Coordinates of C-alpha atoms in Angstrom, one line a residue:
M278 CA -55.0 97.4 -1.6
L279 CA -55.2 94.0 -3.2
N280 CA -55.1 93.9 -7.0
L281 CA -57.7 91.9 -8.9
E282 CA -55.4 88.9 -9.4
E283 CA -54.7 88.6 -5.7
R284 CA -58.4 88.9 -4.9
I285 CA -59.2 86.0 -7.2
T286 CA -56.8 83.8 -5.3
R287 CA -58.8 84.5 -2.1
V288 CA -62.1 83.2 -3.5
W289 CA -63.7 81.1 -0.8
H290 CA -64.7 77.9 -2.7
Q291 CA -62.1 76.1 -4.7
E292 CA -64.7 75.1 -7.4
V293 CA -65.8 78.7 -7.8
R294 CA -62.2 80.0 -8.3
P295 CA -61.9 78.7 -11.9
L296 CA -65.1 80.4 -12.8
V297 CA -63.9 83.7 -11.4
A298 CA -60.6 83.2 -13.3
D299 CA -62.7 82.7 -16.5
A300 CA -64.4 86.0 -15.9
Y301 CA -61.1 87.7 -15.4
R302 CA -59.6 86.2 -18.6
C303 CA -62.6 87.5 -20.5
H304 CA -62.1 90.9 -19.1
S305 CA -58.3 90.8 -19.9
T306 CA -58.9 89.7 -23.5
G307 CA -61.4 92.5 -24.2
T308 CA -64.7 90.6 -24.1
P309 CA -66.6 92.5 -21.4
R310 CA -70.0 90.9 -22.3
A311 CA -68.6 87.4 -21.7
A312 CA -66.8 88.7 -18.5
I313 CA -70.2 89.8 -17.1
V314 CA -71.9 86.6 -17.9
A315 CA -69.0 84.6 -16.4
T316 CA -69.1 86.8 -13.3
W317 CA -72.8 86.1 -12.8
T318 CA -72.2 82.3 -13.2
A319 CA -69.5 82.5 -10.5
V320 CA -71.9 84.3 -8.2
C321 CA -74.6 81.7 -8.7
A322 CA -72.2 78.8 -8.1
D323 CA -70.8 80.5 -5.0
I324 CA -74.3 81.1 -3.4
I325 CA -75.3 77.5 -4.1
H326 CA -72.2 76.1 -2.4
K327 CA -72.8 78.4 0.6
L328 CA -76.5 77.3 0.7
Y329 CA -75.3 73.7 0.9
Q330 CA -72.9 74.6 3.7
L331 CA -75.6 76.4 5.7
A332 CA -78.0 73.5 5.1
E333 CA -75.4 71.1 6.6
D334 CA -75.2 73.4 9.6
G335 CA -79.0 73.1 10.1
D336 CA -80.4 76.2 8.5
G337 CA -83.9 75.3 7.4
T338 CA -84.3 78.0 4.8
A339 CA -81.1 76.9 3.1
A340 CA -82.2 73.3 3.3
E341 CA -85.4 74.1 1.4
V342 CA -83.4 75.6 -1.5
V343 CA -80.9 72.8 -1.5
K344 CA -83.9 70.3 -1.7
R345 CA -85.1 72.0 -4.9
I346 CA -81.6 72.0 -6.4
E347 CA -81.2 68.3 -5.6
A348 CA -84.6 67.6 -7.2
A349 CA -83.6 69.4 -10.4
R350 CA -80.2 67.7 -10.6
S351 CA -81.8 64.3 -10.4
K352 CA -83.6 64.9 -13.8
A353 CA -81.8 65.9 -16.9
D354 CA -84.9 67.3 -18.8
A355 CA -86.6 70.6 -19.7
E356 CA -88.4 70.6 -16.3
A357 CA -85.1 70.4 -14.5
V358 CA -83.8 73.4 -16.5
K359 CA -86.9 75.4 -15.6
T360 CA -86.6 74.5 -11.9
M361 CA -82.9 75.7 -11.9
Q362 CA -83.9 78.9 -13.7
Q363 CA -86.5 79.5 -10.9
V364 CA -83.8 78.8 -8.3
E365 CA -81.4 81.1 -10.0
S366 CA -83.9 83.9 -10.1
K367 CA -84.2 83.8 -6.3
L368 CA -80.6 83.2 -5.3
L369 CA -79.8 86.8 -4.5
Q370 CA -82.9 87.1 -2.3
N371 CA -81.9 83.8 -0.6
A372 CA -78.5 85.2 0.0
L373 CA -80.0 88.4 1.5
D374 CA -82.5 86.5 3.7
L375 CA -79.7 84.3 5.0
E376 CA -77.5 87.3 5.5
L377 CA -74.7 86.1 3.2
I378 CA -74.9 89.7 1.8
D379 CA -76.5 92.9 3.0
F380 CA -79.0 95.1 1.2
I381 CA -76.4 97.3 -0.4
E382 CA -74.5 94.3 -1.7
H383 CA -77.8 92.8 -2.8
R384 CA -78.4 95.9 -5.0
Q385 CA -74.9 95.7 -6.5
L386 CA -75.3 92.0 -7.4
E387 CA -78.8 92.6 -8.6
R388 CA -77.4 95.1 -11.1
L389 CA -74.9 92.4 -12.2
Q390 CA -77.8 90.0 -12.7
Q391 CA -79.7 92.5 -14.9
D392 CA -76.6 93.3 -16.9
R393 CA -76.0 89.6 -17.4
H394 CA -79.5 89.3 -19.0
L395 CA -78.6 92.2 -21.3
C396 CA -75.4 90.5 -22.3
A397 CA -76.9 87.1 -22.8
H398 CA -80.1 88.4 -24.6
P399 CA -79.1 91.2 -26.9
S400 CA -82.7 91.4 -28.3
L401 CA -83.8 92.9 -25.0
R402 CA -82.5 96.3 -26.0
P403 CA -84.8 98.7 -27.9
L404 CA -84.3 99.4 -31.6
G405 CA -82.2 96.2 -31.9
D406 CA -79.0 97.8 -30.5
V407 CA -76.6 95.3 -28.8
F408 CA -75.7 96.1 -25.2
A409 CA -72.0 97.0 -25.3
P410 CA -70.5 97.4 -21.8
S411 CA -67.0 98.8 -21.5
G412 CA -64.1 96.8 -20.1
E413 CA -64.0 99.0 -17.0
Y414 CA -67.7 98.4 -16.4
A415 CA -67.2 94.6 -16.6
R416 CA -64.3 94.9 -14.2
A417 CA -66.4 96.9 -11.7
H418 CA -68.9 94.1 -11.7
L419 CA -66.2 91.5 -11.0
V420 CA -64.7 93.6 -8.2
A421 CA -68.1 94.1 -6.6
A422 CA -68.8 90.4 -6.8
L423 CA -65.5 89.5 -5.2
D424 CA -65.8 92.1 -2.4
A425 CA -69.4 91.4 -1.6
L426 CA -69.5 87.7 -1.8
L427 CA -66.9 85.5 -3.5
V428 CA -64.0 86.0 -1.1
H429 CA -66.1 85.4 2.0
P430 CA -67.0 82.1 3.7
P431 CA -70.7 81.5 4.3
T432 CA -70.9 84.1 7.1
Q433 CA -74.1 85.4 8.5
G434 CA -75.2 88.3 10.6
L435 CA -78.1 88.5 13.1
K436 CA -79.0 84.9 12.4
A437 CA -75.6 83.8 13.6
R438 CA -76.0 86.0 16.7
D439 CA -79.3 84.4 17.5
R440 CA -77.9 80.9 16.8
Y441 CA -75.1 81.6 19.3
K442 CA -77.6 82.6 22.0
A443 CA -79.6 79.5 21.3
H444 CA -76.5 77.3 21.5
V445 CA -75.5 78.7 24.8
S446 CA -78.9 78.0 26.3
D447 CA -79.2 74.5 24.7
P448 CA -79.2 71.6 27.2
S449 CA -76.7 69.9 24.8
F450 CA -74.3 72.8 24.9
V451 CA -70.9 72.0 23.4
G452 CA -68.0 73.9 24.8
H453 CA -65.3 72.6 22.5
A454 CA -63.2 75.6 21.5
D455 CA -62.6 74.6 17.9
Y456 CA -66.4 74.1 17.4
L457 CA -67.2 77.4 18.9
V458 CA -64.7 79.3 16.8
Q459 CA -65.8 77.6 13.6
M460 CA -69.5 78.1 14.1
F461 CA -69.6 81.6 15.8
A462 CA -66.4 83.3 14.8
Q463 CA -65.3 82.2 11.4
R464 CA -68.8 82.0 9.9
V465 CA -70.2 85.4 11.0
K466 CA -70.0 88.9 9.6
S467 CA -67.7 91.3 11.4
S468 CA -70.6 93.3 12.8
A469 CA -72.3 90.2 14.2
W470 CA -69.0 88.9 15.5
K471 CA -68.7 92.0 17.6
Q472 CA -72.2 91.6 18.9
I473 CA -71.5 88.0 19.9
L474 CA -68.4 89.0 21.7
G475 CA -70.3 91.7 23.5
I476 CA -73.0 89.2 24.6
A477 CA -70.4 86.7 25.8
A478 CA -68.3 89.3 27.7
K479 CA -71.3 90.8 29.5
H480 CA -72.8 87.5 30.5
A481 CA -69.5 86.1 31.6
M482 CA -68.4 89.1 33.6
L483 CA -71.7 90.5 34.9
E484 CA -73.8 87.3 35.2
L485 CA -76.8 89.0 33.5
E486 CA -80.3 87.6 34.1
V487 CA -81.6 85.1 31.6
P488 CA -85.2 84.3 30.6
E489 CA -86.8 81.7 32.9
D490 CA -88.0 79.6 30.0
I491 CA -84.5 78.8 28.6
G492 CA -83.9 76.2 31.3
I493 CA -80.6 77.3 32.8
T494 CA -79.7 79.7 35.5
A495 CA -77.8 83.0 35.1
S496 CA -74.8 81.4 36.7
V497 CA -74.7 78.5 34.3
A498 CA -75.2 80.8 31.4
A499 CA -72.3 83.0 32.6
D500 CA -70.1 79.9 32.9
R501 CA -70.9 78.9 29.3
H502 CA -70.4 82.4 27.9
A503 CA -67.0 82.4 29.7
L504 CA -66.0 79.2 27.9
C505 CA -67.0 80.8 24.6
L506 CA -65.1 84.0 25.4
I507 CA -61.9 82.1 26.2
A508 CA -62.3 80.0 23.0
F509 CA -62.9 83.1 20.9
A510 CA -59.6 84.6 22.0
Q511 CA -57.9 81.8 20.0
H512 CA -59.5 83.4 16.9
D513 CA -59.1 87.2 17.7
R514 CA -57.5 88.2 21.0
D515 CA -57.7 91.9 20.2
A516 CA -61.5 91.8 19.6
V517 CA -62.0 89.8 22.8
R518 CA -59.9 92.3 24.7
E519 CA -61.9 95.1 23.4
A520 CA -65.2 93.4 24.4
I521 CA -63.9 92.8 27.9
T522 CA -62.6 96.3 28.3
K523 CA -66.1 97.7 27.3
A524 CA -67.8 95.5 30.0
M525 CA -65.1 96.3 32.6
S526 CA -66.5 99.6 33.7
T527 CA -69.8 98.0 34.6
F528 CA -68.0 95.1 36.3
N529 CA -66.1 97.6 38.5
G530 CA -69.4 98.8 40.0
L531 CA -70.7 95.4 40.9
P532 CA -71.0 94.2 44.5
I533 CA -67.9 92.5 45.6
E534 CA -69.6 89.1 45.9
K535 CA -70.4 89.2 42.2
Q536 CA -66.9 90.4 41.4
L537 CA -65.6 87.4 43.3
K538 CA -67.8 85.0 41.2
T539 CA -66.5 86.6 38.0
I540 CA -62.9 86.4 39.1
A541 CA -63.4 82.7 40.0
R542 CA -64.9 82.1 36.6
L543 CA -62.4 84.1 34.4
G544 CA -59.4 84.4 36.7
A545 CA -57.3 82.0 34.7
F546 CA -58.0 83.9 31.5
D547 CA -55.0 86.2 31.0
V548 CA -56.9 88.7 28.8
F549 CA -59.4 89.3 31.6
V550 CA -56.7 89.5 34.3
D551 CA -54.8 92.0 32.4
A552 CA -57.9 94.2 32.1
L553 CA -58.6 94.2 35.8
D554 CA -58.5 97.7 37.4
E555 CA -55.8 98.1 40.0
T556 CA -58.2 99.6 42.6
V557 CA -60.6 96.6 42.1
C558 CA -57.7 94.2 42.7
Q559 CA -56.8 96.1 45.9
Q560 CA -60.4 96.0 47.1
I561 CA -60.7 92.3 46.5
G562 CA -57.3 91.7 48.2
I563 CA -58.5 93.5 51.3
Y564 CA -61.8 91.6 51.3
V565 CA -60.0 88.3 51.0
E566 CA -57.4 89.0 53.7
R567 CA -60.1 90.2 56.2
G568 CA -62.5 87.4 55.4
P569 CA -63.4 84.9 58.1
A570 CA -61.8 81.4 58.3
L571 CA -63.5 79.2 55.7
L572 CA -65.5 76.1 56.5
F573 CA -66.7 75.6 52.9
D574 CA -70.3 74.8 54.0
A575 CA -72.1 78.0 52.8
P576 CA -72.4 78.9 49.1
G577 CA -70.4 82.1 49.7
E578 CA -67.6 80.2 51.3
A579 CA -67.5 77.8 48.3
A580 CA -67.2 80.8 46.0
M581 CA -64.4 82.1 48.1
A582 CA -62.6 78.7 47.9
S583 CA -62.8 79.0 44.1
V584 CA -61.3 82.5 44.3
L585 CA -58.5 81.3 46.6
A586 CA -57.8 78.5 44.1
L587 CA -56.6 81.3 41.8
A588 CA -53.6 81.7 44.1
G589 CA -52.2 78.9 41.9
V590 CA -52.3 81.2 38.8
D591 CA -49.2 83.3 38.9
S592 CA -50.6 86.3 37.0
V593 CA -53.6 86.5 39.4
R594 CA -51.5 86.1 42.5
D595 CA -49.3 88.9 41.2
R596 CA -52.3 91.2 40.9
I597 CA -53.9 90.1 44.2
P598 CA -51.1 88.9 46.6
A599 CA -53.6 88.4 49.4
L600 CA -54.7 85.2 47.7
G601 CA -51.4 83.6 48.4
S602 CA -51.1 84.8 52.0
K603 CA -54.7 83.9 52.8
F604 CA -54.2 80.4 51.4
A605 CA -51.1 79.9 53.5
K606 CA -53.2 80.6 56.6
L607 CA -55.8 77.9 56.0
S608 CA -55.8 74.6 57.7
P609 CA -54.5 71.6 55.7
I610 CA -58.0 70.4 55.1
Q611 CA -59.1 73.8 53.9
Q612 CA -56.1 74.0 51.7
A613 CA -56.9 70.7 50.1
A614 CA -60.5 71.9 49.4
V615 CA -59.0 74.9 47.6
I616 CA -56.4 72.9 45.6
E617 CA -59.1 70.5 44.5
R618 CA -60.8 73.3 42.6
R619 CA -57.7 74.2 40.5
P620 CA -54.6 72.0 40.9
S621 CA -51.4 73.9 40.0
A622 CA -47.7 73.7 40.4
Y623 CA -47.8 76.5 43.0
F624 CA -49.7 74.2 45.4
T625 CA -47.3 71.2 45.2
D626 CA -45.2 72.7 48.1
F627 CA -48.2 72.2 50.3
L628 CA -48.8 68.5 49.5
A629 CA -46.4 67.0 52.1
P630 CA -47.8 69.0 55.1
I631 CA -51.4 68.2 53.9
L632 CA -50.6 64.4 53.9
A633 CA -48.8 64.7 57.3
S634 CA -51.9 66.2 58.8
A635 CA -54.2 63.3 58.1
G636 CA -55.7 62.2 61.4
G637 CA -57.5 59.1 60.1
W638 CA -57.2 56.6 57.3
R639 CA -60.4 57.9 55.5
T640 CA -59.0 61.4 55.7
A641 CA -55.7 60.2 54.3
E642 CA -57.4 58.5 51.3
R643 CA -59.6 61.5 50.7
L644 CA -56.7 64.0 50.8
T645 CA -54.6 61.8 48.4
T646 CA -57.5 61.5 46.0
M647 CA -58.4 65.2 46.2
V648 CA -55.0 66.8 45.8
V649 CA -51.9 64.5 45.7
I650 CA -52.9 62.5 42.6
P651 CA -54.4 65.5 40.7
C652 CA -51.1 67.4 41.3
A653 CA -48.8 64.4 40.5
R654 CA -47.7 65.5 37.1
L655 CA -46.7 68.9 38.5
V656 CA -44.6 67.6 41.4
Q657 CA -40.9 68.5 41.1
P658 CA -38.0 66.2 42.1
E659 CA -37.2 68.2 45.2
Q660 CA -40.8 67.9 46.4
L661 CA -41.2 64.2 45.9
D662 CA -39.1 63.1 48.9
G663 CA -41.1 65.2 51.3
I664 CA -44.4 63.9 50.0
L665 CA -43.3 60.2 50.2
T666 CA -41.7 60.8 53.6
A667 CA -45.0 62.3 55.0
W668 CA -46.8 59.3 53.5
A669 CA -44.5 56.7 55.1
E670 CA -44.2 58.4 58.5
N671 CA -47.9 59.0 59.0
A672 CA -49.4 55.7 60.0
Q673 CA -52.9 56.7 58.8
C674 CA -51.5 57.1 55.3
R675 CA -49.1 54.2 55.4
E676 CA -51.4 51.5 56.9
A677 CA -54.7 52.3 55.2
S678 CA -55.6 49.6 52.8
G679 CA -56.9 52.0 50.1
M680 CA -53.6 54.0 50.2
T681 CA -51.6 51.2 48.7
E682 CA -53.6 51.3 45.5
L683 CA -53.4 55.1 45.5
A684 CA -49.6 54.9 45.9
V685 CA -49.4 53.0 42.6
T686 CA -51.8 55.5 41.0
F687 CA -49.6 58.4 42.2
W688 CA -46.5 56.7 40.7
T689 CA -48.4 56.1 37.4
H690 CA -49.4 59.8 37.1
A691 CA -46.1 61.2 38.1
T692 CA -44.4 60.1 34.9
Q693 CA -41.7 62.7 35.2
L694 CA -40.5 61.2 38.5
Q695 CA -40.9 57.4 38.0
S696 CA -37.2 56.8 38.0
H697 CA -36.5 59.0 41.1
P698 CA -34.6 57.2 43.9
A699 CA -37.1 58.6 46.4
W700 CA -39.5 55.8 45.4
T701 CA -37.1 53.1 46.5
A702 CA -36.4 54.9 49.8
F703 CA -40.2 55.1 50.3
V704 CA -41.0 51.4 49.9
K705 CA -37.9 50.6 52.0
R706 CA -39.1 52.8 54.8
V707 CA -42.7 51.3 54.6
R708 CA -41.1 47.9 54.8
E709 CA -39.3 48.9 58.0
L710 CA -42.4 50.5 59.6
A711 CA -45.4 48.5 58.4
P712 CA -46.5 45.1 59.9
D713 CA -46.4 42.2 57.5
P714 CA -50.1 42.5 56.4
Q715 CA -49.7 46.2 55.5
W716 CA -46.3 45.6 53.8
F717 CA -47.8 42.9 51.7
Q718 CA -50.2 45.4 50.2
Y719 CA -47.3 47.6 49.0
E720 CA -45.7 44.8 47.1
E721 CA -47.5 45.9 43.9
L722 CA -45.8 49.3 44.1
A723 CA -42.5 47.6 44.9
A724 CA -42.9 45.4 41.8
V725 CA -43.8 48.4 39.7
I726 CA -40.7 50.4 40.6
G727 CA -38.4 47.3 40.7
Y728 CA -37.7 47.3 44.4
K729 CA -36.1 44.2 45.8
D730 CA -37.2 43.4 49.4
G731 CA -33.9 42.7 51.2
A732 CA -35.7 40.7 53.9
N733 CA -36.8 38.1 51.4
A734 CA -34.1 38.3 48.8
S735 CA -32.0 35.1 48.4

């Protein structure tokens, strides 16, 4: 258990920390009345700072209070003091309304407020006796204030949950991981955090129906919740794992078509893959292996292509080996359509055969754009020679005018291979095979890699 000194170092706002330290010094020096007054001062300052933070985040209730505070601060007169007294009298209710504290914590801090008045206004006590709290009583108030409010960031409860749901359905949805963690993980109470995780996991895994008036489909909502779930794992993997595990029993009972959509959506997320039931993996493997040859025209076939793209994720391929075997049986054009959805190092062995299969110059350009260039940074030295050989030997690749520019783009993206001798061999072979008009188009690549054309060298 943290002692009082350690708790004080954890006070959320740096400007409140000295005020809490004052309260502790008063307690330590045997002046409990002053300690209680200082503790209340710290509570007020802390709530005000958090109201400013929430107002910046767009909370309208907090913004109204901040507006009154700003109005009072702009006038150094008796009216301003009166306004701040009115603000102070409602700070605890504001904190409760905004879910900075719960109703039990509200009662604890309300007692602190009442005792502060007794300490600051001794005439309030009957018969003229002065209120004389004990040192332990003052310490209890300080501990309660720290635990209920002072050490916590401006976290909220149900309001944060509702704000999360509104953000996911917003047309201007932001899926940036740092933003999602800051707004919906770091600034929410633990109970609301678990609810948010449950909502994200259920929608991402089960593709729950959404109200028609929010303007997005259930599929789009599921994709957004999946982004949030993956981002939240950066903050607390164990909590995300628990939420996924809770939703997994329902996922196991879904029709296989829905399971495939979920795996396509979350298959690259290791926490989800680790939680998959072995029997479900086997069932999906059988379905994939027995499925018809894909033409990628129907929506179901497109979904299957997204699932097959997970063959490039080692952990998923280990759980569902049929993904790799099914992918290997596809035609080169179908393989390219799969790779386009999720380029990975696993697929780079297939690039040379895919290029070699191009039966027309438009197909050659399309295949290069779809898979070769997106995978360029993943190509290994031992694979480069095969890719460039297929490029040079296939006249549809070599002689298409658009392919010359793509060759330069491929070289630019493959930064790890730019000094490999296979490039020199490639332009030399093109020089041998291509008529002069086609070779002329490759001179830009030759210049980039420093190739000297022996036919024209002096």
